[in-house]
PDB file of C-alpha atoms in Angstrom:
ATOM      1  CA  MET A   1     -21.058  53.469  -6.937  1.00 77.00           C
ATOM      2  CA  THR A   2     -24.126  51.443  -7.842  1.00 80.00           C
ATOM      3  CA  GLU A   3     -23.589  49.197  -4.827  1.00 85.00           C
ATOM      4  CA  LEU A   4     -23.188  52.167  -2.482  1.00 86.00           C
ATOM      5  CA  ALA A   5     -26.254  53.883  -3.915  1.00 88.00           C
ATOM      6  CA  SER A   6     -28.290  50.734  -3.427  1.00 91.00           C
ATOM      7  CA  ARG A   7     -27.000  50.219   0.116  1.00 93.00           C
ATOM      8  CA  PHE A   8     -27.877  53.763   1.194  1.00 93.00           C
ATOM      9  CA  GLY A   9     -31.032  54.178  -0.892  1.00 95.00           C
ATOM     10  CA  VAL A  10     -29.805  57.088  -2.997  1.00 94.00           C
ATOM     11  CA  HIS A  11     -29.205  57.669  -6.709  1.00 93.00           C
ATOM     12  CA  ARG A  12     -25.725  56.749  -7.951  1.00 86.00           C
ATOM     13  CA  GLY A  13     -25.291  60.326  -9.158  1.00 89.00           C
ATOM     14  CA  THR A  14     -25.600  61.409  -5.520  1.00 91.00           C
ATOM     15  CA  ILE A  15     -22.636  59.190  -4.684  1.00 87.00           C
ATOM     16  CA  SER A  16     -20.597  60.863  -7.452  1.00 85.00           C
ATOM     17  CA  VAL A  17     -21.426  64.299  -6.087  1.00 90.00           C
ATOM     18  CA  MET A  18     -20.467  63.247  -2.548  1.00 91.00           C
ATOM     19  CA  VAL A  19     -17.144  61.821  -3.766  1.00 87.00           C
ATOM     20  CA  ARG A  20     -16.271  65.052  -5.597  1.00 88.00           C
ATOM     21  CA  ARG A  21     -17.297  67.219  -2.631  1.00 92.00           C
ATOM     22  CA  ALA A  22     -15.113  65.122  -0.345  1.00 93.00           C
ATOM     23  CA  GLY A  23     -12.168  65.802  -2.653  1.00 89.00           C
ATOM     24  CA  LEU A  24     -11.572  62.131  -3.345  1.00 84.00           C
ATOM     25  CA  PRO A  25      -9.898  61.205  -6.619  1.00 78.00           C
ATOM     26  CA  GLY A  26     -12.247  59.889  -9.281  1.00 70.00           C
ATOM     27  CA  ARG A  27     -11.670  56.782 -11.298  1.00 67.00           C
ATOM     28  CA  SER A  28     -10.181  57.506 -14.683  1.00 64.00           C
ATOM     29  CA  PRO A  29     -12.272  56.023 -17.471  1.00 69.00           C
ATOM     30  CA  GLY A  30     -10.842  53.365 -19.731  1.00 79.00           C
ATOM     31  CA  LEU A  31      -7.707  51.283 -19.707  1.00 88.00           C
ATOM     32  CA  PRO A  32      -4.178  52.621 -19.985  1.00 90.00           C
ATOM     33  CA  GLU A  33      -2.799  52.468 -23.543  1.00 92.00           C
ATOM     34  CA  GLN A  34      -0.220  49.817 -22.586  1.00 94.00           C
ATOM     35  CA  THR A  35      -2.932  47.525 -21.191  1.00 95.00           C
ATOM     36  CA  ARG A  36      -5.009  47.968 -24.357  1.00 95.00           C
ATOM     37  CA  ARG A  37      -2.028  47.019 -26.526  1.00 95.00           C
ATOM     38  CA  GLU A  38      -1.265  44.016 -24.326  1.00 96.00           C
ATOM     39  CA  ALA A  39      -4.884  42.842 -24.548  1.00 96.00           C
ATOM     40  CA  ALA A  40      -4.845  43.152 -28.342  1.00 96.00           C
ATOM     41  CA  GLN A  41      -1.532  41.272 -28.584  1.00 96.00           C
ATOM     42  CA  LEU A  42      -2.661  38.410 -26.327  1.00 97.00           C
ATOM     43  CA  TYR A  43      -5.947  38.093 -28.218  1.00 96.00           C
ATOM     44  CA  ALA A  44      -4.128  38.094 -31.574  1.00 95.00           C
ATOM     45  CA  GLU A  45      -1.930  35.276 -30.231  1.00 95.00           C
ATOM     46  CA  GLY A  46      -5.077  33.170 -29.778  1.00 93.00           C
ATOM     47  CA  LEU A  47      -6.169  33.694 -26.177  1.00 95.00           C
ATOM     48  CA  THR A  48      -9.908  34.011 -25.571  1.00 94.00           C
ATOM     49  CA  LEU A  49     -11.468  37.180 -24.144  1.00 94.00           C
ATOM     50  CA  PRO A  50     -11.825  35.602 -20.663  1.00 95.00           C
ATOM     51  CA  GLN A  51      -8.202  34.415 -20.790  1.00 96.00           C
ATOM     52  CA  VAL A  52      -6.970  37.886 -21.778  1.00 97.00           C
ATOM     53  CA  ALA A  53      -9.069  39.473 -19.027  1.00 95.00           C
ATOM     54  CA  ALA A  54      -7.781  37.049 -16.389  1.00 96.00           C
ATOM     55  CA  ARG A  55      -4.154  37.467 -17.486  1.00 97.00           C
ATOM     56  CA  LEU A  56      -4.386  41.261 -17.249  1.00 95.00           C
ATOM     57  CA  GLY A  57      -6.673  41.421 -14.213  1.00 94.00           C
ATOM     58  CA  ILE A  58      -9.415  43.305 -16.044  1.00 93.00           C
ATOM     59  CA  SER A  59     -13.050  42.588 -16.948  1.00 91.00           C
ATOM     60  CA  ASN A  60     -14.100  40.791 -20.124  1.00 93.00           C
ATOM     61  CA  ASP A  61     -15.712  44.048 -21.272  1.00 92.00           C
ATOM     62  CA  GLY A  62     -12.458  45.893 -20.599  1.00 92.00           C
ATOM     63  CA  ALA A  63     -10.500  43.345 -22.615  1.00 95.00           C
ATOM     64  CA  ARG A  64     -12.997  43.609 -25.488  1.00 95.00           C
ATOM     65  CA  ALA A  65     -12.841  47.423 -25.443  1.00 93.00           C
ATOM     66  CA  GLY A  66      -9.034  47.399 -25.393  1.00 94.00           C
ATOM     67  CA  ILE A  67      -8.825  45.005 -28.333  1.00 95.00           C
ATOM     68  CA  ILE A  68     -11.288  47.014 -30.399  1.00 94.00           C
ATOM     69  CA  ALA A  69      -9.557  50.310 -29.490  1.00 92.00           C
ATOM     70  CA  CYS A  70      -6.349  48.896 -30.961  1.00 93.00           C
ATOM     71  CA  GLY A  71      -8.075  47.966 -34.217  1.00 94.00           C
ATOM     72  CA  GLY A  72      -8.665  44.307 -33.389  1.00 93.00           C
ATOM     73  CA  THR A  73     -11.711  42.331 -34.412  1.00 93.00           C
ATOM     74  CA  ILE A  74     -13.547  40.086 -31.965  1.00 94.00           C
ATOM     75  CA  ARG A  75     -13.832  36.486 -33.142  1.00 93.00           C
ATOM     76  CA  PRO A  76     -17.229  34.761 -33.180  1.00 89.00           C
ATOM     77  CA  ARG A  77     -18.113  32.824 -30.027  1.00 83.00           C
ATOM     78  CA  GLY A  78     -17.650  29.088 -29.870  1.00 76.00           C
ATOM     79  CA  ARG A  79     -15.058  26.634 -31.044  1.00 72.00           C
ATOM     80  CA  GLN A  80     -13.064  27.876 -34.007  1.00 67.00           C
ATOM     81  CA  PRO A  81     -12.628  25.508 -36.954  1.00 64.00           C
ATOM     82  CA  GLN A  82      -9.148  24.074 -37.415  1.00 65.00           C
ATOM     83  CA  LEU A  83      -7.416  24.306 -40.774  1.00 56.00           C
ATOM     84  CA  VAL A  84      -7.216  20.882 -42.397  1.00 61.00           C
ATOM     85  CA  GLY A  85      -4.346  19.678 -44.519  1.00 59.00           C
ATOM     86  CA  LEU A  86      -1.584  21.790 -43.004  1.00 57.00           C
ATOM     87  CA  SER A  87       1.296  19.929 -41.480  1.00 54.00           C
ATOM     88  CA  SER A  88       4.607  21.046 -40.064  1.00 53.00           C
ATOM     89  CA  SER A  89       6.680  18.302 -41.700  1.00 51.00           C
TER      90      SER A  89
END
């Protein structure tokens, strides 16, 4: 809507009004519950936010919101320290 408003020189709210008047379906806010759960699961398995977003075809912000909505915590940015002294032998 922002792009259309900019292109035609109107406020984005005007675009919303025009869409409703035309009887076009609006976009439902937020991600479906299944997508939120999938995002949280992938992130818990160690994928980064951009990797989760790319895997699910959603934005980084959408992935973040889905993870948080499912009770997840976002890890700090940057390389995560590896645990030393653990071996699988």
